[in-house]
Structures are given as C-alpha cells and as structure tokens.
mmCIF file of C-alpha atoms in Angstrom:
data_model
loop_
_atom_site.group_PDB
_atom_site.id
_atom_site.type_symbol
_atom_site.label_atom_id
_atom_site.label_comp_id
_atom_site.label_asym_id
_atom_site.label_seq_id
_atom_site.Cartn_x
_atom_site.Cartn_y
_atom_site.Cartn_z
ATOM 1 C CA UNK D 585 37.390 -33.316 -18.561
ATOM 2 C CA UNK D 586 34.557 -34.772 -20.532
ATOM 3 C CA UNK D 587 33.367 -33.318 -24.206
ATOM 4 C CA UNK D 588 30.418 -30.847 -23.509
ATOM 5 C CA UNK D 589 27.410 -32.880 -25.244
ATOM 6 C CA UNK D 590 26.248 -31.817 -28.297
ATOM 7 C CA UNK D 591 23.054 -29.309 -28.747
ATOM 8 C CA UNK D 592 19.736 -29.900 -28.773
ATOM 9 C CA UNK D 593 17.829 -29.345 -32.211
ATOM 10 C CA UNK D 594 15.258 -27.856 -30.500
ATOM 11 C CA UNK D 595 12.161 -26.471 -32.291
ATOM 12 C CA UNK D 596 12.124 -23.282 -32.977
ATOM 13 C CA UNK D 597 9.425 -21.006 -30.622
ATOM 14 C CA UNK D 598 7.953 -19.696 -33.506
ATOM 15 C CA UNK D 599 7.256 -23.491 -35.715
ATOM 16 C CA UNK D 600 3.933 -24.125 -36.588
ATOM 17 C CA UNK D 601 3.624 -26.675 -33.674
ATOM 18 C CA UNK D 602 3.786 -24.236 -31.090
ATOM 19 C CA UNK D 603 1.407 -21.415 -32.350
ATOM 20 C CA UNK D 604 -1.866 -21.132 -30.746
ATOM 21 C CA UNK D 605 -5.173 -19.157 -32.737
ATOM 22 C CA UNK D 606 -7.743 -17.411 -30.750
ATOM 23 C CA UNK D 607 -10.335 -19.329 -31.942
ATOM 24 C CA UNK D 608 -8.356 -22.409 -30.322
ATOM 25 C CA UNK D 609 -7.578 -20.362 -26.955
ATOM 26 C CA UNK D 610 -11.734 -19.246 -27.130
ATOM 27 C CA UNK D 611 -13.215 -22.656 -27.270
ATOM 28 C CA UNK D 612 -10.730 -23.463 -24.396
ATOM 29 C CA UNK D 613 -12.468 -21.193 -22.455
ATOM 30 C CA UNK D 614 -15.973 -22.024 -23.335
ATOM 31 C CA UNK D 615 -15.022 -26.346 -22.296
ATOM 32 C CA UNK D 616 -13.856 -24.846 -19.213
ATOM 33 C CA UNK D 617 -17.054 -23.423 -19.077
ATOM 34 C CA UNK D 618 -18.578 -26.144 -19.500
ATOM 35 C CA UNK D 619 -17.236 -28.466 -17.451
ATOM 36 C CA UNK D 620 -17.781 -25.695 -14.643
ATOM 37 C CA UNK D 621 -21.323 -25.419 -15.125
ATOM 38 C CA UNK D 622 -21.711 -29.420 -15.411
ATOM 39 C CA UNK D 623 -20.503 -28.806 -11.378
ATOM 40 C CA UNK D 624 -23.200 -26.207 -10.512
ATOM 41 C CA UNK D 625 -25.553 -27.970 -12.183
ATOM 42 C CA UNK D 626 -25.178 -31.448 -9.985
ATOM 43 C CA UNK D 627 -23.617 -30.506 -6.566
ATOM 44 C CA UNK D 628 -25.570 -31.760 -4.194
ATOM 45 C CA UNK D 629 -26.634 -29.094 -2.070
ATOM 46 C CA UNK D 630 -28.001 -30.222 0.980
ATOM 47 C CA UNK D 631 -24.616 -32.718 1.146
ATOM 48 C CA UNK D 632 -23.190 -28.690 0.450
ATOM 49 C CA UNK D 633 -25.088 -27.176 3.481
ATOM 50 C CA UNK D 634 -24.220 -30.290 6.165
ATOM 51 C CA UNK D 635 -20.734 -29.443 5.202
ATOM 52 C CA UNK D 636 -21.151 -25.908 5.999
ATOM 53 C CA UNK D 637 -23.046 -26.757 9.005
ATOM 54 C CA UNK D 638 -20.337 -28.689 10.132
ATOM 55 C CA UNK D 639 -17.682 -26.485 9.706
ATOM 56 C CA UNK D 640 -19.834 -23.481 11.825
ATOM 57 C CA UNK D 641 -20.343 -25.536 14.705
ATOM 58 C CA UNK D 642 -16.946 -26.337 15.111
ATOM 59 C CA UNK D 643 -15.737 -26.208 18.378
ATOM 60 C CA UNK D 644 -12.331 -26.419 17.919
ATOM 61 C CA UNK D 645 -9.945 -25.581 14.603
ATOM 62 C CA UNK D 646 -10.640 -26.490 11.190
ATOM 63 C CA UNK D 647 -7.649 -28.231 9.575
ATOM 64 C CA UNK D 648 -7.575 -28.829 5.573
ATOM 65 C CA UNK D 649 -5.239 -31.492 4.301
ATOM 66 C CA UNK D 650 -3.954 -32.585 0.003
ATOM 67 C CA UNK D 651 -1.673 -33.715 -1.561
ATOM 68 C CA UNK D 652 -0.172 -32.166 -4.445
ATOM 69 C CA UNK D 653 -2.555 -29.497 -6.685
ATOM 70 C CA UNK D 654 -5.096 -30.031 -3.850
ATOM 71 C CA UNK D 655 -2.906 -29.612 -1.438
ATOM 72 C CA UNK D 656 -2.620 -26.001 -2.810
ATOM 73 C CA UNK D 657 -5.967 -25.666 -2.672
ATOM 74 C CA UNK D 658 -6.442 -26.804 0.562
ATOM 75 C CA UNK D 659 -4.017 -24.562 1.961
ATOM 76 C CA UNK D 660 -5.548 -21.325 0.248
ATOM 77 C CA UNK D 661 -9.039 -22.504 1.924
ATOM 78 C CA UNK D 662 -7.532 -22.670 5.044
ATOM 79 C CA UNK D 663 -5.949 -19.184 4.784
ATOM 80 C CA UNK D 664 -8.979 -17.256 3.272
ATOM 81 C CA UNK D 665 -10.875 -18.911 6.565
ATOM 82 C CA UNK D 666 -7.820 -17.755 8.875
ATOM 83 C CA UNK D 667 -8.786 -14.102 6.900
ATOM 84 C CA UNK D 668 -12.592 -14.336 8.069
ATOM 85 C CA UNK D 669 -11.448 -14.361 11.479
ATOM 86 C CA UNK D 670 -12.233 -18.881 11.691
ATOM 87 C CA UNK D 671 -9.899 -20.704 13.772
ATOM 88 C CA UNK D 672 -8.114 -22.629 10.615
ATOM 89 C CA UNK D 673 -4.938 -24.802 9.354
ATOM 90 C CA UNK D 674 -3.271 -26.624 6.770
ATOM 91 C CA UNK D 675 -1.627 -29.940 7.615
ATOM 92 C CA UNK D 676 0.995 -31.535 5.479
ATOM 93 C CA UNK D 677 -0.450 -34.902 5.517
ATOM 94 C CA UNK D 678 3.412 -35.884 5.393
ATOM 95 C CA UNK D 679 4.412 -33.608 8.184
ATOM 96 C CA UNK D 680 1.559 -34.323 10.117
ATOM 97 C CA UNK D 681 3.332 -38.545 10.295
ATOM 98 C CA UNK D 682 6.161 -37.190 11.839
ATOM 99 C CA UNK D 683 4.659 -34.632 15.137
ATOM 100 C CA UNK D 684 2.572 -32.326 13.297
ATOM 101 C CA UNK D 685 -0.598 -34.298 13.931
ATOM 102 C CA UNK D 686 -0.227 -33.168 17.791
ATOM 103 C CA UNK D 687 -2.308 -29.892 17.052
ATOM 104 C CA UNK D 688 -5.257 -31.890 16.316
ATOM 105 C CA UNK D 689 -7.723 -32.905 18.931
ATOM 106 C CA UNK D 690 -10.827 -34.461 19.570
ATOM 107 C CA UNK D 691 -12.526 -30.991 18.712
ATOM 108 C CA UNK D 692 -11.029 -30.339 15.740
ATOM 109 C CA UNK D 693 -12.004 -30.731 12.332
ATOM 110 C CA UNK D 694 -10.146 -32.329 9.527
ATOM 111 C CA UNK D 695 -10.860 -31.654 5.686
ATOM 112 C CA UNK D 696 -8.941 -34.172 3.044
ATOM 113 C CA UNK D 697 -9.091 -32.540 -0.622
ATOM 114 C CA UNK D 698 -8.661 -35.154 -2.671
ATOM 115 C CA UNK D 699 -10.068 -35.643 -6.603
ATOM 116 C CA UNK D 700 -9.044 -39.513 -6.660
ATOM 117 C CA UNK D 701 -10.333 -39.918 -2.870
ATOM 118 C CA UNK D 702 -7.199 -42.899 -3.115
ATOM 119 C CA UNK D 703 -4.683 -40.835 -2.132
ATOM 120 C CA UNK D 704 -1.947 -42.591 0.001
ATOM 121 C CA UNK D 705 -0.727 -40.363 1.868
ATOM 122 C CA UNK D 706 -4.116 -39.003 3.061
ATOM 123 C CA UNK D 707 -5.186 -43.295 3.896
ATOM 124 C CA UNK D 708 -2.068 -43.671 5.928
ATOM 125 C CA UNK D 709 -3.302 -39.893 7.977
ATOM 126 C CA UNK D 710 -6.819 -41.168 8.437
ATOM 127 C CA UNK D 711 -6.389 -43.601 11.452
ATOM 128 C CA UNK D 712 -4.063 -41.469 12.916
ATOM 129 C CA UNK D 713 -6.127 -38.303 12.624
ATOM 130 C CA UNK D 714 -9.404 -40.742 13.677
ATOM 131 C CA UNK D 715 -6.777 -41.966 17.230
ATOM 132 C CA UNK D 716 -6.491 -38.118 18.108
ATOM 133 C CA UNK D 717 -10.439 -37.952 17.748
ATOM 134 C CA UNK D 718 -10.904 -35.582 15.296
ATOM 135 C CA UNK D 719 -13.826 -35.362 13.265
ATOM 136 C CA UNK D 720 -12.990 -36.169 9.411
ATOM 137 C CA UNK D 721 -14.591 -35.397 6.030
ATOM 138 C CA UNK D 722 -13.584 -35.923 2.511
ATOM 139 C CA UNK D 723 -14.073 -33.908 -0.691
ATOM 140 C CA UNK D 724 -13.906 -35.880 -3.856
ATOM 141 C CA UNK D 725 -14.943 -36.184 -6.949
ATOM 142 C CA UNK D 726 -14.384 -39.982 -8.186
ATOM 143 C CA UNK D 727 -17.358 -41.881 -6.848
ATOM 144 C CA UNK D 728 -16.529 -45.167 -4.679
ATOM 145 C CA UNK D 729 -13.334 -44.293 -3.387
ATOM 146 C CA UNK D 730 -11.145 -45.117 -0.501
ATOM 147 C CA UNK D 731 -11.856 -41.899 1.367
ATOM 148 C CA UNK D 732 -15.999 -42.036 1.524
ATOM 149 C CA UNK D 733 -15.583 -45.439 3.438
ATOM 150 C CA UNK D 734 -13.717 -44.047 5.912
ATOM 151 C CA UNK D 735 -14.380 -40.722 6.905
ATOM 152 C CA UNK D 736 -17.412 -39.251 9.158
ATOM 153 C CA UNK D 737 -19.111 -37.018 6.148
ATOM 154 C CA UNK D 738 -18.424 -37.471 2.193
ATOM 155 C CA UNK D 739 -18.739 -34.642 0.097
ATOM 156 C CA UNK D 740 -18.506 -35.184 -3.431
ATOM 157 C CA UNK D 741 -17.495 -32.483 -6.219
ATOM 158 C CA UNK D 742 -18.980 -33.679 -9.559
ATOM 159 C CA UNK D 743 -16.320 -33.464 -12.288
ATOM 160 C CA UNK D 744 -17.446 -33.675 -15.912
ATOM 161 C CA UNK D 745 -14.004 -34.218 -17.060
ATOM 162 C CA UNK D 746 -10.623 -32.383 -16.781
ATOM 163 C CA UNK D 747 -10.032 -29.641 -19.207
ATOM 164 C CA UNK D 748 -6.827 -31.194 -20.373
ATOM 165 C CA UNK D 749 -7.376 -33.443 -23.722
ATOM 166 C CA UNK D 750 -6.034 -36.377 -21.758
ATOM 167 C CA UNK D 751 -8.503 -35.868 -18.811
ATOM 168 C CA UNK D 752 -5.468 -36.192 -16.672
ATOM 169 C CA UNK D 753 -3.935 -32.790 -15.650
ATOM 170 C CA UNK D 754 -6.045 -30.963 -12.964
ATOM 171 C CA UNK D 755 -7.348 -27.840 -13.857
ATOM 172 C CA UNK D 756 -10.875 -28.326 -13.948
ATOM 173 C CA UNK D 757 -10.827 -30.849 -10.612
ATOM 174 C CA UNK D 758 -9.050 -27.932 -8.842
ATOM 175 C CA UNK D 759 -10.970 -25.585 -10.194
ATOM 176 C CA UNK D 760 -14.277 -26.521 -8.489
ATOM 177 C CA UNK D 761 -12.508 -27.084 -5.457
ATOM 178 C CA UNK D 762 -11.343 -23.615 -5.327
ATOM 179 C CA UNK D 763 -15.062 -22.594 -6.311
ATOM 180 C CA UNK D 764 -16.704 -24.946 -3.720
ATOM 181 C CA UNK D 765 -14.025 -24.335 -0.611
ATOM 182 C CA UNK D 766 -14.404 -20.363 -1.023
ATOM 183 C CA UNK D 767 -17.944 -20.387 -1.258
ATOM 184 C CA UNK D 768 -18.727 -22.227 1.557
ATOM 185 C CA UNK D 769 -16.320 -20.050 3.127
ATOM 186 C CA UNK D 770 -17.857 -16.980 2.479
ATOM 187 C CA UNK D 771 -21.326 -18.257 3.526
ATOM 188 C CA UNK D 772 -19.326 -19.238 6.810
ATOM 189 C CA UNK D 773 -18.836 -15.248 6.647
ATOM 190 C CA UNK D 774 -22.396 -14.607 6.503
ATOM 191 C CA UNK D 775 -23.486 -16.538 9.204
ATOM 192 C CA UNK D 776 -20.768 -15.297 11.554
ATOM 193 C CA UNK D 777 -22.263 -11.845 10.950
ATOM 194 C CA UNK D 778 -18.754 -10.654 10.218
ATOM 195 C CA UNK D 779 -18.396 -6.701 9.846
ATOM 196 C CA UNK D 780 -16.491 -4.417 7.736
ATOM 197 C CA UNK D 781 -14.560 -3.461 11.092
ATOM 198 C CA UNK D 782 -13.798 -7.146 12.120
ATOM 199 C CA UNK D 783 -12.453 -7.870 8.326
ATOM 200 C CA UNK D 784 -10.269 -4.956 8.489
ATOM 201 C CA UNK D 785 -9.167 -5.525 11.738
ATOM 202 C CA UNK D 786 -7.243 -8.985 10.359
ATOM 203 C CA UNK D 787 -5.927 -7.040 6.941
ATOM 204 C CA UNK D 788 -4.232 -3.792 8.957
ATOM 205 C CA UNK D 789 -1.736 -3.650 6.043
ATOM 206 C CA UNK D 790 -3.964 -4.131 2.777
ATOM 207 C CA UNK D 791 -5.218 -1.043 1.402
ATOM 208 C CA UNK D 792 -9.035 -2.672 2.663
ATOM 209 C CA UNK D 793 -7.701 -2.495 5.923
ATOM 210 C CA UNK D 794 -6.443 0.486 6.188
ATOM 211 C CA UNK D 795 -9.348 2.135 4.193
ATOM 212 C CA UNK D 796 -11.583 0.540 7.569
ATOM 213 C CA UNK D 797 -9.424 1.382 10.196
ATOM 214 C CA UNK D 798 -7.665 4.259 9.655
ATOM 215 C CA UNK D 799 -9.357 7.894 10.783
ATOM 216 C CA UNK D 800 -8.112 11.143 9.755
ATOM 217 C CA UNK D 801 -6.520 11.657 13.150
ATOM 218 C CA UNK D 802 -4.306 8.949 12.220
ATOM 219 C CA UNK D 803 -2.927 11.138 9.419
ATOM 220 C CA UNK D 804 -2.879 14.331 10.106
ATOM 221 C CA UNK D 805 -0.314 16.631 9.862
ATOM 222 C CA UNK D 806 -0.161 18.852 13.768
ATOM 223 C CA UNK D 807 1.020 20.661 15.897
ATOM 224 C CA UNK D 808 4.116 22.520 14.469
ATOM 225 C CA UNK D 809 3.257 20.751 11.022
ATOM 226 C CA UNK D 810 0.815 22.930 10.434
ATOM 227 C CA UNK D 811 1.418 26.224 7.923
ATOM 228 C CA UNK D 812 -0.699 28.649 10.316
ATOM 229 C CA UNK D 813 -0.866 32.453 9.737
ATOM 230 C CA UNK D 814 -3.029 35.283 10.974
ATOM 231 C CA UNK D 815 -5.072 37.037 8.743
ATOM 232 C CA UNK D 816 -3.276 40.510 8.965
ATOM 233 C CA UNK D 817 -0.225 38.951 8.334
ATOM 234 C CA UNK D 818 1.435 40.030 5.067
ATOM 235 C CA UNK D 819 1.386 37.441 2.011
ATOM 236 C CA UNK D 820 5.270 38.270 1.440
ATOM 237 C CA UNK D 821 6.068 37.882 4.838
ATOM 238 C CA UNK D 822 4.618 34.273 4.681
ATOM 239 C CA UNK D 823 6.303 32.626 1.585
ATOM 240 C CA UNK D 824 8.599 30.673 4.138
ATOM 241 C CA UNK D 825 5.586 29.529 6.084
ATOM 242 C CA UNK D 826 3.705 28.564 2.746
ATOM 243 C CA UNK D 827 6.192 26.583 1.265
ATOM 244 C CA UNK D 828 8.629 24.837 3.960
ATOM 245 C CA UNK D 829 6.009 22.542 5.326
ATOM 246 C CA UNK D 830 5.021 20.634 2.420
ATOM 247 C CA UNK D 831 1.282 21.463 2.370
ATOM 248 C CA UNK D 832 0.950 23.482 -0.389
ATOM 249 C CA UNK D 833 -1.406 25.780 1.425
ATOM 250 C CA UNK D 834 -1.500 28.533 4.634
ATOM 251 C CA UNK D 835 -3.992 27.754 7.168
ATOM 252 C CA UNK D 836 -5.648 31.047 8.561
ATOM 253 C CA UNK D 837 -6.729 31.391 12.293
ATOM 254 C CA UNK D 838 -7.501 33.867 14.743
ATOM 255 C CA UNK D 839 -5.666 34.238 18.392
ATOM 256 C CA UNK D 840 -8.031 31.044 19.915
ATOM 257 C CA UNK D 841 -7.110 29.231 16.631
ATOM 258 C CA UNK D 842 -10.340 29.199 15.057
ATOM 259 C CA UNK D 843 -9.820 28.196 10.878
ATOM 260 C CA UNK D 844 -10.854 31.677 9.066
ATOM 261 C CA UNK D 845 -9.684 30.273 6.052
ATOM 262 C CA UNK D 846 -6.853 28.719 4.014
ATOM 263 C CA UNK D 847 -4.308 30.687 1.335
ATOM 264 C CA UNK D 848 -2.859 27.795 -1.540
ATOM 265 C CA UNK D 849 0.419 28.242 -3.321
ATOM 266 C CA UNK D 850 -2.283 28.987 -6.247
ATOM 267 C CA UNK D 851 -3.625 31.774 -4.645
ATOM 268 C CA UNK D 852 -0.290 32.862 -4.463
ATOM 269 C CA UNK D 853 -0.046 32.537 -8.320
ATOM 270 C CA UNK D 854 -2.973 33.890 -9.061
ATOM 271 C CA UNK D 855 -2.580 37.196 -6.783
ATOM 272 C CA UNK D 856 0.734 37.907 -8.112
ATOM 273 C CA UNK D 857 -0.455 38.194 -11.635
ATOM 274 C CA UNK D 858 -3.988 40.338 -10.884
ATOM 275 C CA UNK D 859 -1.915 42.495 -8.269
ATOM 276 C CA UNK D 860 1.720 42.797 -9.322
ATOM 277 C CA UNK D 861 3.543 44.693 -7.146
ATOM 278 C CA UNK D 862 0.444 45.617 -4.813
ATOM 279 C CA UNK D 863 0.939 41.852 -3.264
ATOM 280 C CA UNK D 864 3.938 43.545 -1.425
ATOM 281 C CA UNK D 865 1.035 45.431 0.351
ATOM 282 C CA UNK D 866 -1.546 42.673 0.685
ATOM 283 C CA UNK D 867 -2.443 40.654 4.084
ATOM 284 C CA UNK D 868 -3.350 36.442 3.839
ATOM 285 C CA UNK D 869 -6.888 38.015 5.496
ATOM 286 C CA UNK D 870 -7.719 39.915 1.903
ATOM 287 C CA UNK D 871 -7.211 37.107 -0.284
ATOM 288 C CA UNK D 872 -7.834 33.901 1.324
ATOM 289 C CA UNK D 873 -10.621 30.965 0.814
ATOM 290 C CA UNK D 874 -12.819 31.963 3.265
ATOM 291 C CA UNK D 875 -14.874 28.802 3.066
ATOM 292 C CA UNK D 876 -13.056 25.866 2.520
ATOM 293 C CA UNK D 877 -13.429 22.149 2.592
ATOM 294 C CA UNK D 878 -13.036 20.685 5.775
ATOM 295 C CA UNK D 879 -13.648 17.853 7.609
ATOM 296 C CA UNK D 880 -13.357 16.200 11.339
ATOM 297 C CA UNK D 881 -10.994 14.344 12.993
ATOM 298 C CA UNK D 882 -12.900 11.090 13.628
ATOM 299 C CA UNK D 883 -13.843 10.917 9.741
ATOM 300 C CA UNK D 884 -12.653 7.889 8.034
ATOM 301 C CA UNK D 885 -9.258 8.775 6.052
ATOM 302 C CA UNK D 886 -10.809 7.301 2.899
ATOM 303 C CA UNK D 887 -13.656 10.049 3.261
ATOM 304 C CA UNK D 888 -10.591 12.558 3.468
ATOM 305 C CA UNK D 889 -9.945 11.169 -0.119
ATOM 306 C CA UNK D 890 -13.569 11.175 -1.730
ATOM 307 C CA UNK D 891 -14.010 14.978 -0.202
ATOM 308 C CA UNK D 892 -10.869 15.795 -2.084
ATOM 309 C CA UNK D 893 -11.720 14.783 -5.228
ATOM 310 C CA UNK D 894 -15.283 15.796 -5.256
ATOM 311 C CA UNK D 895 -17.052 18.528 -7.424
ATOM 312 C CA UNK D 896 -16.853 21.378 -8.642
ATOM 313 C CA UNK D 897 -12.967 20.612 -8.400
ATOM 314 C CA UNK D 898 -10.447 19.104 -6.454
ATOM 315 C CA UNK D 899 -8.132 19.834 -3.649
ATOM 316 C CA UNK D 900 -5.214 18.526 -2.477
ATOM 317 C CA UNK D 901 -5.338 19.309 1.321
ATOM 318 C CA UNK D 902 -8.495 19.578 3.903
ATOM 319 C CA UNK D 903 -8.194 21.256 7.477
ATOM 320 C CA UNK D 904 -9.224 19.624 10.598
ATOM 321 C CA UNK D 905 -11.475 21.318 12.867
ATOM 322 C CA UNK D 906 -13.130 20.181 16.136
ATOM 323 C CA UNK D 907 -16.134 21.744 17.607
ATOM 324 C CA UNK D 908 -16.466 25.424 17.146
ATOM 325 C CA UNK D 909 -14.527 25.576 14.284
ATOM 326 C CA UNK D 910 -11.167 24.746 15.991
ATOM 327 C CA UNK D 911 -8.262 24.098 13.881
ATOM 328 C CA UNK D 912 -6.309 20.577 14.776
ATOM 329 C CA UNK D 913 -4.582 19.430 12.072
ATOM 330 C CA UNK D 914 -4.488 18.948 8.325
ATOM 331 C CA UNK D 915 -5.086 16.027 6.218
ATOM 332 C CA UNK D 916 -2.973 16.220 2.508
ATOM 333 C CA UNK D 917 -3.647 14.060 -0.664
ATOM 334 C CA UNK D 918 0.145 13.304 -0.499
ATOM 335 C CA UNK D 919 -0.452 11.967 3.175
ATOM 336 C CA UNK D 920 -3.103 9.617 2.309
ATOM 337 C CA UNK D 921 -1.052 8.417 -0.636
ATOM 338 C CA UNK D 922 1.630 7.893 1.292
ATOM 339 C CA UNK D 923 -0.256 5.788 4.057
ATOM 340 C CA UNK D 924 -1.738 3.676 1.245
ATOM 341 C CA UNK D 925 -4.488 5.016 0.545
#
C-alpha cells in the first residue's frame, strides 16, 4: 500500500486573507447595483416588446435553451412560464443532438440564453432547430456575435461589466437575464388576463393554491365529527361529547338542527369556578354563546382563518350553517393548519 500523502498547510479560516468587513460586503452590493441599473437604463425597449410580442402569439410551445449558468436561467424561465399556465420547455442543447430536438416544430419557438452569443453548443443546435422550422431568437449581451447573424430576432441585454473583479464570473450577466426573462414573463401574465383562480389552479399544493381553491366545505369537520348537544342537556352529562372530538367546543342545536349556540372547553372553565357545585345542575342551554361566529360553507377556507383571528378576540373554531341557520359542519384553526393553511 502506498504512504498516505502528507497534509495540506492550509490557511487557517480565520487568517486575515479570508475575513471580509461590511463596508467591503456594502459596496459589493451598491456595484451590483450599479451594474443593474446600467441595464435598465439602456435596454432597448421596443427590441423588449417585439420579444414579448413574439412570445404571445406563439402558436405552438416556447422552448428556452443555455449552456451552463444560462442554462439555469433558461430553465427557471421556462418553468415560471409553465406556472402562468404558457405552453413552455427547456432543451438541453446537448440532449436536444441526440432525439430531443423531435418536440420542436415548425410552430414552436426557440429562445438561446447566451451572454457570449458564441456558444458552441448552441451554433451546432441552430441549423438543426432552423431544419425542424422553428422560429429562433437570441438573448445576448456581447455585441457582434455568432448568434445575432443567425437567428430570426436578436435581443440584446446590455451588460456594464460582471460583478466579479475579473469581469469573468457571471453574476451580473445572469442576473439581468433572470430580471429580463421574468419580466417579460409576467407581462405575458398580464396580457393573458390570467386570474387568481387559473394561477391557483396550476399551484394545488402551495399554500397560494390552496388559499384560492380550497372552500370551507373542503375542511370541515361533519357529520358524526361534529360535538352536537341540545340545549337542555346537562353540562356534566356532556364532558365526553366536549372533549373526544377534538374541537374544543359543543355545538348547540334544536331537534331540526338549527345552531342555537356553541359551549367551549372555556366556558367549561369559567362556569366551574363562578358556579361550583351548581354546574352539576346546569343545562349547555343556560350558559352557552348564544351568538357566535359563523360562517358558510362556500366561503373561502382562508376567510375561515381571517374570521378567526379577528377582533375583539380570537377563536379557534367557527360553525357552518346553510340557509336558515342550519348547522353542517365545523371549520377548526387546527384544521386549516393542518391543510396548510
């Protein structure tokens, strides 16, 4: 066996050479600043708004290609467009060389994110993307490049300089790409006339979704869930009922199941210690909330939540009623919590 080479003198993590001030870190952030604003302030807007045109009138699926950190970028584009409900894709300019490039047709649209605009791999996709038809643009940021001479529409990023002091890593050039590809794609939004409802409808398991979707119906407690009483039924004889189904409250009806009112584990609390051993004698009718929160069953759940918390204090449960006061179901904080609210 060979002699394990010797260690490293590494420098230590905390030499001089590796600390950082915050003045340093600050004027970091005000270059970066910079260099964004030097974008703003020379983007060529109506090149901007053909671009966007483009993209809105497409026919057929919008496909975003890079290489490398652009690549990324690319890719994100092409999923926050696949969010807004746009018929979108990212293709591997490698994997597209070897079959991939068979999802793209003559009404398709390909993007190449590029900050050279020389990029080989993206040259060698070009007359194979242009055989299949497709339409093609580039977005660059060096002037004069490979790309612009070959590609239907040019759209050029200006890039002061990258942020790195050897203008070479690309964290600036990436930067504005992220800036310019999500803006356009929210004015994409816009024009679509896209609706809370539609946006939610493609995020059913993000907290925005659900908060759009989901109704109180869909989270109700029913049926046997629900801690019903009569109002002539004795506190004592209702303890079980109270606190076995995990609502923290009694729910108070009359024989056709109208709500008369709701009794809480509090107002359990609280009667014990005014009344003493008269609670022994006491119906759920006496003492209950005879006008409590409630709210309908085709209310959004997220209402549910802002009723809850709202003045003068809040609760931790709300009944369901339907027309003439009939008592369906009950909504509970720890239900919308759980649901992801």
């Amino acid at each position: 066996m060979g002699s394990l080479p010797p260690s490293l003198d590494l420098p230590s993590p905390n030499a001089k050479s590796q600390q950082i001030d915050q003045t340093t870190l600050l004027n970091l952030f005000k270059s970066q600043q910079n260099h964004l604003n030097y974008f703003f302030q020379n983007l060529d807007l109506s090149q901007t708004l053909t671009f966007t045109q483009t993209l809105l009138h497409c026919n057929g699926t919008i496909f975003f290609s890079g290489v490398g950190k652009s690549g990324f970028v690319a890719n994100k584009i092409s999923q926050t467009l696949i969010s807004l409900g746009i018929r979108a894709g990212f293709l591997s300019p490698l994997d597209a060389l070897h079959g991939d490039i068979g999802a793209l047709s003559a009404s398709d649209i390909l993007v190449l994110f590029s900050k050279s605009g020389n990029t080989e791999e993206l040259l060698r996709l070009v007359p194979c993307a242009k055989a299949k038809g497709a339409y093609l643009v580039s977005v660059t940021s060096v002037e004069g490049n490979a790309l612009t001479a070959v590609c239907d529409l040019n759209v050029r990023l200006p890039l002061e300089r990258e942020l790195c002091p050897f203008d070479l890593a690309p964290v600036t050039s990436t930067a504005i790409q992220m800036v310019f590809g999500d803006t356009v794609a929210i004015a994409l939004m816009g024009a679509r006339n896209l609706s809370k409802e539609e946006y939610a409808a493609n995020h059913p398991a993000g907290r925005i979704g659900k908060s759009l979707i989901f109704k109180v119906k869909d989270v109700m407690k029913k049926q046997n869930e629900l801690p019903i009483c009569k109002e002539g039924d004795l506190i004592m004889d209702q303890l079980v009922e109270l606190t076995s189904k995990g609502c923290g409250c009694l729910l108070v009806i009359d024989e056709e199941h109208h709500l008369i009112g709701t009794f809480t584990d509090g107002d359990l609390r609280r009667t014990l210690k005014a009344s003493g051993e008269a609670i022994f004698k006491l119906t759920v009718g006496e003492m209950c909330n005879r006008n409590p929160r409630t709210i309908g069953p085709d209310a959004m759940a997220v209402e549910a939540m802002k009723k809850m918390e709202s003045p003068p204090s809040p609760v931790q449960f709300l009944p369901v009623i339907k027309d003439d006061n009939i008592l369906i179901g009950i909504v509970t904080l720890h239900g919308l919590v759980s649901a992801g609210l």
